[in-house]
CSV table of C-alpha atoms and ligand atoms in Angstrom, one decimal:
chain,number,residue,atom,x,y,z
A,492,MET,CA,0.0,0.0,0.0
A,493,THR,CA,1.3,3.5,-0.9
A,494,GLN,CA,2.3,5.9,1.9
A,495,GLN,CA,-0.6,8.2,2.6
A,496,PRO,CA,0.0,12.0,2.8
A,497,SER,CA,-0.8,12.8,6.5
A,498,PRO,CA,-2.9,15.7,7.8
A,499,PHE,CA,-1.4,14.8,11.2
A,500,GLY,CA,2.0,16.4,10.6
A,501,ASP,CA,4.8,14.2,12.0
A,502,ILE,CA,2.3,11.5,12.9
A,503,SER,CA,1.7,9.1,10.0
A,504,VAL,CA,-1.8,8.1,9.0
A,505,GLU,CA,-0.9,4.5,10.0
A,506,THR,CA,0.1,5.7,13.5
A,507,PHE,CA,-3.0,7.8,13.8
A,508,LEU,CA,-5.2,4.8,13.0
A,509,LYS,CA,-3.3,2.6,15.4
A,510,GLU,CA,-3.0,4.9,18.4
A,511,TYR,CA,-5.7,7.5,18.2
A,512,TRP,CA,-8.6,6.6,16.0
A,513,GLN,CA,-11.5,5.6,18.3
A,514,LYS,CA,-9.2,5.8,21.3
A,515,LYS,CA,-8.0,9.2,22.3
A,516,PRO,CA,-8.1,12.9,21.2
A,517,LEU,CA,-5.4,14.4,19.1
A,518,LEU,CA,-4.6,18.1,18.5
A,519,ILE,CA,-2.7,19.0,15.4
A,520,ARG,CA,-1.4,22.5,15.1
A,521,ASN,CA,-1.4,23.9,11.6
A,522,ALA,CA,-2.8,20.8,10.1
A,523,PHE,CA,-4.2,22.9,7.2
A,524,PRO,CA,-1.8,25.7,6.7
A,525,ASP,CA,-3.1,26.8,3.3
A,526,LEU,CA,-6.8,26.2,3.9
A,527,GLU,CA,-9.1,28.4,1.8
A,528,PRO,CA,-12.5,27.7,3.4
A,529,PRO,CA,-15.1,27.3,0.7
A,530,VAL,CA,-17.8,28.6,2.9
A,531,GLY,CA,-17.7,31.8,4.9
A,532,PRO,CA,-20.2,33.3,7.4
A,533,ASP,CA,-22.5,34.9,4.8
A,534,GLU,CA,-22.7,31.7,2.7
A,535,LEU,CA,-23.4,29.7,5.8
A,536,ALA,CA,-26.3,32.0,6.8
A,537,GLY,CA,-27.6,31.7,3.2
A,538,LEU,CA,-27.5,27.9,3.4
A,539,ALA,CA,-29.4,28.0,6.7
A,540,CYS,CA,-32.2,29.8,5.0
A,541,GLU,CA,-32.7,27.1,2.4
A,542,GLN,CA,-35.6,24.7,2.7
A,543,ASP,CA,-33.6,21.5,2.1
A,544,VAL,CA,-30.7,22.3,4.3
A,545,GLU,CA,-30.5,21.0,7.8
A,546,SER,CA,-29.5,23.7,10.2
A,547,ARG,CA,-29.9,24.8,13.8
A,548,LEU,CA,-29.1,27.7,16.1
A,549,VAL,CA,-28.0,27.3,19.7
A,550,ILE,CA,-28.3,30.3,21.9
A,551,GLN,CA,-27.0,30.3,25.4
A,552,ASN,CA,-28.3,32.6,28.1
A,553,GLN,CA,-26.1,31.9,31.2
A,554,ASP,CA,-27.3,28.5,32.4
A,555,ASN,CA,-30.0,28.1,29.8
A,556,TRP,CA,-29.7,26.9,26.3
A,557,GLU,CA,-32.2,27.5,23.5
A,558,LEU,CA,-32.4,25.4,20.3
A,559,LYS,CA,-34.0,26.5,17.0
A,560,HIS,CA,-34.2,24.5,13.9
A,561,GLY,CA,-33.9,26.0,10.4
A,562,PRO,CA,-34.7,26.9,7.7
A,563,PHE,CA,-34.4,30.4,9.1
A,564,GLY,CA,-35.6,33.7,7.8
A,565,GLU,CA,-33.3,36.7,7.5
A,566,GLU,CA,-35.1,38.3,10.4
A,567,THR,CA,-33.9,35.5,12.8
A,568,PHE,CA,-30.3,36.6,12.2
A,569,ALA,CA,-31.2,40.3,12.7
A,570,GLU,CA,-32.7,39.5,16.1
A,571,LEU,CA,-29.8,37.5,17.5
A,572,PRO,CA,-28.1,38.7,20.6
A,573,GLU,CA,-24.6,40.1,20.2
A,574,ASN,CA,-22.8,37.1,21.9
A,575,ASN,CA,-23.2,33.5,23.0
A,576,TRP,CA,-24.9,31.9,19.9
A,577,THR,CA,-23.9,29.5,17.2
A,578,LEU,CA,-25.3,28.5,13.9
A,579,LEU,CA,-24.6,25.0,12.7
A,580,VAL,CA,-25.3,23.7,9.2
A,581,GLN,CA,-25.1,19.9,8.3
A,582,ALA,CA,-24.0,18.3,5.1
A,583,VAL,CA,-22.3,21.4,3.7
A,584,ASP,CA,-20.4,19.1,1.3
A,585,HIS,CA,-23.7,18.2,-0.3
A,586,TRP,CA,-24.4,21.8,-1.3
A,587,VAL,CA,-20.9,23.2,-1.9
A,588,PRO,CA,-18.8,21.0,-4.2
A,589,GLU,CA,-15.6,22.8,-3.3
A,590,ALA,CA,-16.0,21.6,0.3
A,591,ASN,CA,-15.2,18.1,-0.9
A,592,GLU,CA,-11.5,19.0,-1.3
A,593,ILE,CA,-11.2,19.1,2.5
A,594,LEU,CA,-12.8,15.6,2.7
A,595,GLU,CA,-10.2,14.2,0.3
A,596,GLN,CA,-7.7,14.5,3.2
A,597,PHE,CA,-9.7,11.9,5.1
A,598,ARG,CA,-10.1,9.3,2.5
A,599,PHE,CA,-7.9,6.9,4.5
A,600,ILE,CA,-11.1,6.1,6.3
A,601,PRO,CA,-13.6,4.0,4.3
A,602,ASN,CA,-16.2,6.0,2.4
A,603,TRP,CA,-19.0,4.3,4.1
A,604,ARG,CA,-17.9,5.4,7.6
A,605,TYR,CA,-18.1,9.1,6.5
A,606,ASP,CA,-21.2,11.0,7.5
A,607,ASP,CA,-21.0,14.7,6.6
A,608,LEU,CA,-19.2,18.0,6.8
A,609,MET,CA,-20.9,20.2,9.4
A,610,VAL,CA,-19.9,23.9,9.5
A,611,SER,CA,-20.6,26.2,12.4
A,612,PHE,CA,-20.3,29.9,12.9
A,613,ALA,CA,-20.2,31.3,16.5
A,614,SER,CA,-20.2,34.7,18.0
A,615,GLN,CA,-18.1,35.5,21.1
A,616,GLY,CA,-18.9,32.9,23.7
A,617,GLY,CA,-21.0,30.8,21.3
A,618,GLY,CA,-21.0,27.0,21.3
A,619,VAL,CA,-23.2,24.0,21.8
A,620,GLY,CA,-22.1,23.3,25.3
A,621,PRO,CA,-20.3,20.4,27.0
A,622,HIS,CA,-21.6,17.2,25.4
A,623,TYR,CA,-20.4,13.9,23.8
A,624,ASP,CA,-21.2,12.4,20.4
A,625,ASN,CA,-21.4,8.8,19.4
A,626,TYR,CA,-19.2,9.4,16.4
A,627,ASP,CA,-15.6,10.3,15.6
A,628,VAL,CA,-15.1,13.9,14.5
A,629,PHE,CA,-12.3,16.0,13.2
A,630,LEU,CA,-12.8,19.7,14.2
A,631,ILE,CA,-10.9,22.1,11.9
A,632,GLN,CA,-10.7,25.7,12.8
A,633,THR,CA,-11.1,27.9,9.7
A,634,GLN,CA,-11.3,31.4,11.1
A,635,GLY,CA,-11.4,33.1,14.5
A,636,LYS,CA,-10.5,31.3,17.7
A,637,ARG,CA,-12.2,28.6,19.7
A,638,ARG,CA,-11.4,27.2,23.1
A,639,TRP,CA,-11.8,23.4,23.1
A,640,GLU,CA,-12.2,21.8,26.5
A,641,VAL,CA,-11.9,18.0,26.2
A,642,GLY,CA,-12.1,15.0,28.6
A,643,GLY,CA,-13.8,12.0,30.1
A,644,PHE,CA,-15.8,9.2,28.6
A,645,PHE,CA,-19.6,9.4,28.7
A,646,ASP,CA,-22.5,7.2,27.7
A,647,GLN,CA,-26.3,7.0,27.8
A,648,ASN,CA,-26.3,6.6,31.6
A,649,SER,CA,-24.1,9.6,32.3
A,650,PRO,CA,-25.8,12.5,34.0
A,651,ARG,CA,-27.2,15.2,31.7
A,652,ARG,CA,-29.3,18.3,32.2
A,653,PRO,CA,-32.9,17.0,31.8
A,654,ASP,CA,-34.5,20.4,31.3
A,655,LEU,CA,-32.7,21.4,28.1
A,656,PRO,CA,-33.3,20.7,24.4
A,657,VAL,CA,-29.5,20.1,23.8
A,658,MET,CA,-27.3,17.6,25.6
A,659,ILE,CA,-25.4,19.4,28.3
A,660,ILE,CA,-23.1,17.5,30.7
A,661,PRO,CA,-23.6,19.0,34.1
A,662,ASP,CA,-20.7,19.8,36.4
A,663,TRP,CA,-18.4,19.7,33.4
A,664,GLU,CA,-14.7,19.4,34.2
A,665,PRO,CA,-12.4,19.1,31.3
A,666,GLU,CA,-9.0,17.4,31.4
A,667,ASN,CA,-7.4,19.4,28.6
A,668,THR,CA,-8.0,22.9,27.2
A,669,TRP,CA,-6.6,24.1,23.9
A,670,ILE,CA,-7.2,27.3,21.9
A,671,LEU,CA,-7.6,26.5,18.3
A,672,GLU,CA,-6.5,29.0,15.6
A,673,PRO,CA,-7.1,28.9,11.9
A,674,GLY,CA,-5.6,25.7,10.3
A,675,ASP,CA,-5.5,23.8,13.6
A,676,MET,CA,-7.4,20.5,13.9
A,677,LEU,CA,-8.7,18.5,16.8
A,678,TYR,CA,-9.7,14.8,16.6
A,679,ILE,CA,-12.4,13.7,19.1
A,680,PRO,CA,-13.3,9.9,19.4
A,681,PRO,CA,-16.8,8.8,20.1
A,682,GLN,CA,-18.1,9.4,23.7
A,683,VAL,CA,-15.3,11.7,24.7
A,684,GLY,CA,-16.8,14.9,26.3
A,685,HIS,CA,-16.0,18.2,24.6
A,686,ASN,CA,-17.0,21.8,24.8
A,687,GLY,CA,-16.1,24.3,22.1
A,688,VAL,CA,-16.5,28.0,23.1
A,689,SER,CA,-15.8,30.8,20.7
A,690,GLU,CA,-13.1,33.2,21.7
A,691,SER,CA,-13.8,35.6,18.9
A,692,ASP,CA,-16.8,37.1,17.1
A,693,ASP,CA,-16.0,35.3,13.9
A,694,CYS,CA,-15.4,31.7,14.9
A,695,MET,CA,-15.8,29.1,12.2
A,696,THR,CA,-15.3,25.4,12.7
A,697,TYR,CA,-15.6,22.6,10.1
A,698,SER,CA,-16.5,19.2,11.6
A,699,VAL,CA,-15.7,16.2,9.4
A,700,GLY,CA,-18.0,13.7,11.0
A,701,PHE,CA,-18.2,9.9,10.8
A,702,ARG,CA,-20.9,7.5,11.7
A,703,ALA,CA,-21.3,3.9,12.8
A,704,PRO,CA,-24.5,2.0,12.9
A,705,SER,CA,-25.6,0.8,16.3
A,706,HIS,CA,-25.9,-3.0,17.0
A,707,ALA,CA,-29.7,-2.5,17.2
A,708,GLU,CA,-29.8,-0.8,13.8
A,709,ILE,CA,-27.6,-3.5,12.2
A,710,LEU,CA,-29.8,-6.3,13.6
A,711,ARG,CA,-33.1,-4.7,12.7
A,712,SER,CA,-32.0,-3.7,9.2
A,713,PHE,CA,-30.4,-7.0,8.3
A,714,THR,CA,-33.3,-9.1,9.5
A,715,ASP,CA,-35.8,-6.8,7.6
A,716,PHE,CA,-33.7,-7.2,4.5
A,717,VAL,CA,-33.6,-11.0,4.7
A,718,GLY,CA,-37.2,-11.3,5.9
A,719,GLU,CA,-38.6,-9.4,3.0
A,720,LYS,CA,-37.3,-12.0,0.5
A,721,LEU,CA,-38.6,-15.0,2.4
A,722,THR,CA,-41.9,-16.8,1.8
A,723,SER,CA,-44.1,-17.8,4.7
A,724,GLU,CA,-43.3,-21.5,3.9
A,725,SER,CA,-39.7,-20.9,5.1
A,726,ARG,CA,-40.4,-22.0,8.6
A,727,TYR,CA,-39.1,-23.8,11.7
A,728,THR,CA,-39.7,-27.5,11.2
A,729,ASP,CA,-39.4,-30.5,13.5
A,730,PRO,CA,-39.9,-33.8,11.7
A,731,GLY,CA,-38.8,-36.8,13.7
A,732,MET,CA,-39.4,-34.9,16.9
A,733,ASP,CA,-38.3,-36.7,20.2
A,734,LEU,CA,-40.9,-37.3,22.9
A,735,GLN,CA,-40.2,-35.0,25.8
A,736,ASP,CA,-41.2,-35.4,29.5
A,737,ASN,CA,-42.5,-31.9,30.0
A,738,PRO,CA,-44.5,-30.2,27.2
A,739,GLY,CA,-43.4,-26.9,28.6
A,740,GLN,CA,-39.8,-27.4,27.9
A,741,ILE,CA,-38.1,-25.5,25.0
A,742,GLY,CA,-35.4,-28.0,24.2
A,743,PRO,CA,-31.8,-27.3,23.3
A,744,GLU,CA,-32.4,-28.7,19.8
A,745,ALA,CA,-35.0,-25.9,19.3
A,746,LEU,CA,-32.5,-23.3,20.3
A,747,GLN,CA,-29.9,-25.0,18.0
A,748,GLN,CA,-32.3,-24.9,15.0
A,749,VAL,CA,-33.0,-21.2,15.6
A,750,ARG,CA,-29.2,-20.6,15.8
A,751,ASP,CA,-28.9,-22.6,12.5
A,752,ILE,CA,-31.5,-20.4,10.8
A,753,PHE,CA,-29.6,-17.3,11.8
A,754,ASN,CA,-26.3,-18.8,10.7
A,755,ARG,CA,-27.7,-19.9,7.3
A,756,TYR,CA,-28.4,-16.3,6.4
A,757,LEU,CA,-25.3,-14.9,8.1
A,758,ASN,CA,-23.1,-17.3,6.2
A,759,ASP,CA,-24.4,-16.2,2.8
A,760,GLU,CA,-21.5,-13.8,2.1
A,761,SER,CA,-23.1,-12.3,-1.0
A,762,GLN,CA,-26.4,-11.6,0.8
A,763,LEU,CA,-24.7,-10.2,3.9
A,764,ALA,CA,-22.4,-8.0,1.8
A,765,THR,CA,-25.3,-6.8,-0.3
A,766,TRP,CA,-27.3,-5.8,2.7
A,767,LEU,CA,-24.4,-4.1,4.4
A,768,GLY,CA,-23.4,-2.2,1.2
A,769,GLN,CA,-27.0,-1.1,0.5
A,770,TYR,CA,-27.5,-0.1,4.1
A,771,VAL,CA,-24.4,1.9,4.7
A,772,THR,CA,-24.7,3.7,1.3
A,773,ASP,CA,-28.3,4.7,1.9
A,774,PRO,CA,-28.5,8.5,1.2
A,775,LYS,CA,-28.3,10.8,4.3
A,776,TYR,CA,-31.4,12.6,3.0
A,777,PRO,CA,-33.5,10.0,1.2
A,778,ASP,CA,-36.3,12.5,0.4
A,779,LEU,CA,-34.0,14.8,-1.5
A,780,ASP,CA,-34.5,14.3,-5.2
A,781,GLN,CA,-31.1,14.0,-6.8
A,782,GLU,CA,-32.3,12.4,-10.1
A,783,PRO,CA,-31.5,14.3,-13.4
A,784,GLU,CA,-34.3,16.0,-15.2
A,785,ASP,CA,-33.8,13.8,-18.3
A,786,GLU,CA,-32.9,10.2,-18.1
A,787,ILE,CA,-30.3,8.8,-20.5
A,788,SER,CA,-30.2,5.4,-22.3
A,789,LEU,CA,-27.4,3.0,-23.2
A,790,GLU,CA,-27.7,4.1,-26.9
A,791,GLN,CA,-27.3,7.8,-25.9
A,792,ILE,CA,-24.2,7.1,-23.9
A,793,GLN,CA,-22.7,5.0,-26.7
A,794,GLY,CA,-23.5,7.8,-29.1
A,795,ALA,CA,-22.0,10.5,-26.9
A,796,LEU,CA,-18.8,8.4,-26.6
A,797,GLU,CA,-18.5,8.4,-30.4
A,798,ASP,CA,-18.1,12.2,-30.1
A,799,GLY,CA,-15.4,12.0,-27.4
A,800,ASP,CA,-14.5,11.0,-23.9
A,801,LEU,CA,-16.9,11.7,-21.1
A,802,LEU,CA,-15.9,13.0,-17.7
A,803,LEU,CA,-18.1,11.6,-15.0
A,804,THR,CA,-18.2,13.1,-11.5
A,805,ARG,CA,-19.5,11.5,-8.3
A,806,ASN,CA,-22.5,13.4,-7.0
A,807,GLU,CA,-21.3,15.4,-3.9
A,808,GLY,CA,-24.1,13.9,-1.8
A,809,SER,CA,-23.6,10.3,-3.1
A,810,ARG,CA,-22.2,7.4,-1.2
A,811,LEU,CA,-20.3,4.8,-3.2
A,812,SER,CA,-18.6,1.7,-1.9
A,813,TYR,CA,-17.9,-1.8,-3.1
A,814,TYR,CA,-17.3,-5.3,-1.8
A,815,GLN,CA,-14.9,-7.7,-3.5
A,816,LEU,CA,-16.8,-11.1,-3.6
A,817,ALA,CA,-14.1,-12.9,-5.7
A,818,ASP,CA,-11.1,-12.0,-7.8
A,819,ASP,CA,-13.2,-11.0,-10.7
A,820,LYS,CA,-16.5,-10.2,-8.9
A,821,VAL,CA,-17.4,-7.0,-7.2
A,822,ILE,CA,-20.6,-5.7,-5.8
A,823,LEU,CA,-20.8,-1.9,-6.3
A,824,PHE,CA,-23.1,0.1,-4.0
A,825,ALA,CA,-24.4,3.5,-4.8
A,826,ASP,CA,-26.9,5.4,-2.6
A,827,GLY,CA,-28.6,2.2,-1.3
A,828,THR,CA,-28.6,0.3,-4.6
A,829,SER,CA,-26.3,-2.5,-5.7
A,830,PHE,CA,-24.8,-3.7,-9.0
A,831,GLU,CA,-23.0,-6.9,-9.6
A,832,CYS,CA,-19.9,-6.4,-11.6
A,833,GLU,CA,-17.8,-9.1,-13.3
A,834,GLY,CA,-14.4,-9.1,-15.1
A,835,ALA,CA,-13.4,-5.7,-16.5
A,836,THR,CA,-16.5,-4.0,-15.1
A,837,CYS,CA,-14.9,-4.4,-11.6
A,838,THR,CA,-12.5,-1.7,-12.6
A,839,LEU,CA,-15.3,0.7,-13.2
A,840,ALA,CA,-16.7,0.0,-9.7
A,841,THR,CA,-13.4,0.4,-7.9
A,842,SER,CA,-12.4,3.5,-9.8
A,843,LEU,CA,-15.7,5.2,-9.1
A,844,CYS,CA,-15.2,4.5,-5.4
A,845,GLN,CA,-11.7,5.7,-5.4
A,846,ASN,CA,-11.9,8.9,-7.5
A,847,VAL,CA,-14.2,11.9,-7.6
A,848,ASN,CA,-14.0,12.0,-11.4
A,849,ILE,CA,-13.4,9.3,-14.0
A,850,VAL,CA,-12.9,9.5,-17.7
A,851,ILE,CA,-14.9,7.1,-19.9
A,852,ASN,CA,-13.4,6.4,-23.3
A,853,GLN,CA,-15.1,4.7,-26.2
A,854,GLY,CA,-14.1,1.1,-26.5
A,855,ASP,CA,-12.7,0.8,-23.0
A,856,TRP,CA,-15.9,-0.2,-21.4
A,857,SER,CA,-18.2,-3.1,-21.9
A,858,ASP,CA,-22.0,-2.8,-22.4
A,859,GLN,CA,-22.4,-4.2,-18.8
A,860,ALA,CA,-20.2,-1.3,-17.5
A,861,LEU,CA,-22.0,1.3,-19.6
A,862,GLN,CA,-25.4,0.0,-18.5
A,863,ILE,CA,-24.3,0.4,-14.8
A,864,LEU,CA,-23.2,3.9,-15.6
A,865,VAL,CA,-26.5,4.7,-17.2
A,866,SER,CA,-28.3,3.4,-14.0
A,867,LEU,CA,-25.9,5.5,-11.8
A,868,PHE,CA,-26.5,8.6,-13.9
A,869,ASN,CA,-30.3,8.1,-13.9
A,870,GLN,CA,-30.5,7.7,-10.2
A,871,GLY,CA,-28.3,10.8,-9.7
A,872,SER,CA,-25.2,9.1,-8.2
A,873,VAL,CA,-22.9,10.5,-10.9
A,874,TYR,CA,-23.3,13.4,-13.3
A,875,CYS,CA,-21.6,14.5,-16.5
A,876,GLU,CA,-20.2,18.1,-16.7
B,55,SIN,C1,-19.2,23.1,16.6
B,55,SIN,O1,-19.7,23.8,17.5
B,55,SIN,O2,-18.8,23.5,15.5
B,55,SIN,C2,-18.9,21.6,16.9
B,55,SIN,C3,-20.0,21.0,17.6
B,55,SIN,C4,-19.6,19.7,18.3
B,55,SIN,O3,-18.9,19.8,19.2
B,55,SIN,O4,-20.0,18.6,17.9
B,56,CO,CO1,-19.7,17.4,19.4
């Protein structure tokens, strides 16, 4: 494997993954020395006024915290107090293609673990308060200053203020405090308490957030996926049943048969991979319509290739991943759908997952590959400039 460029300065990506990822916080001074943030305060406020964009405002008044959900009208911003508030906008990478450049630095983590890029703007004293998240996050300071207080592991049973609309850890006592300046980055693992307080009136933080399905979500989703394909005749059976002393007993052989039923479905690698791939590439906002206005056909793409190469770009909001079933067999996943690829088509799948753009030349791709491209285009997972 090639040596990855590291956003962690002297610490290699390999060392970061081994010693810090999911384990302990890490502060990197000047991780992004030449960062030109693609979104500033005005653009962020503009996004927060859009219907489809997920945004919130957190306003602190001494010991009280108020939460408002967007979309906001301009009057909301005009009425804000001078200090102690923050605006947070989710999935900025979906709306601002240039924001994806920052994410390229984090591609050493599998696509499917990535959630979104959240951007916040805070006035002096603004922040969301001491809390923990169940996800890994890289917090990049892009302008102004923020004091980050970090420390302690928390979970669902930890005390929290019951009277507030946001999670606030009471009696917060950080173990470390760092002031982040533009270009600095802080990694926070899941469940580690953190509190970011703006120390300027122009504080902007980019949060590269990851996600991990809970066990409950995994089990529910997989069993739904398998269950939907089964007929009601696929059932527990017990021919040759042994006579038992007490009709009330559930015997060990019943338990074993149930275990065998689970194992039968779990051991079907193709099915398990198909479920996982579809599940983890499901769009973040399934109700958003990302399909193109006009669908294309295989003949159209073949015709277009006669006129020259095509440059395909992965949709900014799309999730693409693949699973290698065998040497020449790959399942490609795109926004909750799956495509079985064989032979040379596997290269299409792996290149699409690896690169933001791919060039399609006439003659290089089989009809199977082109047909997959047509489907990806028509479902809005890729677009053509
Ligand atoms: C932020 O305020 O920008 C980050 C919020 C967080 O700590 O998750
Ligand atoms: Co947080």
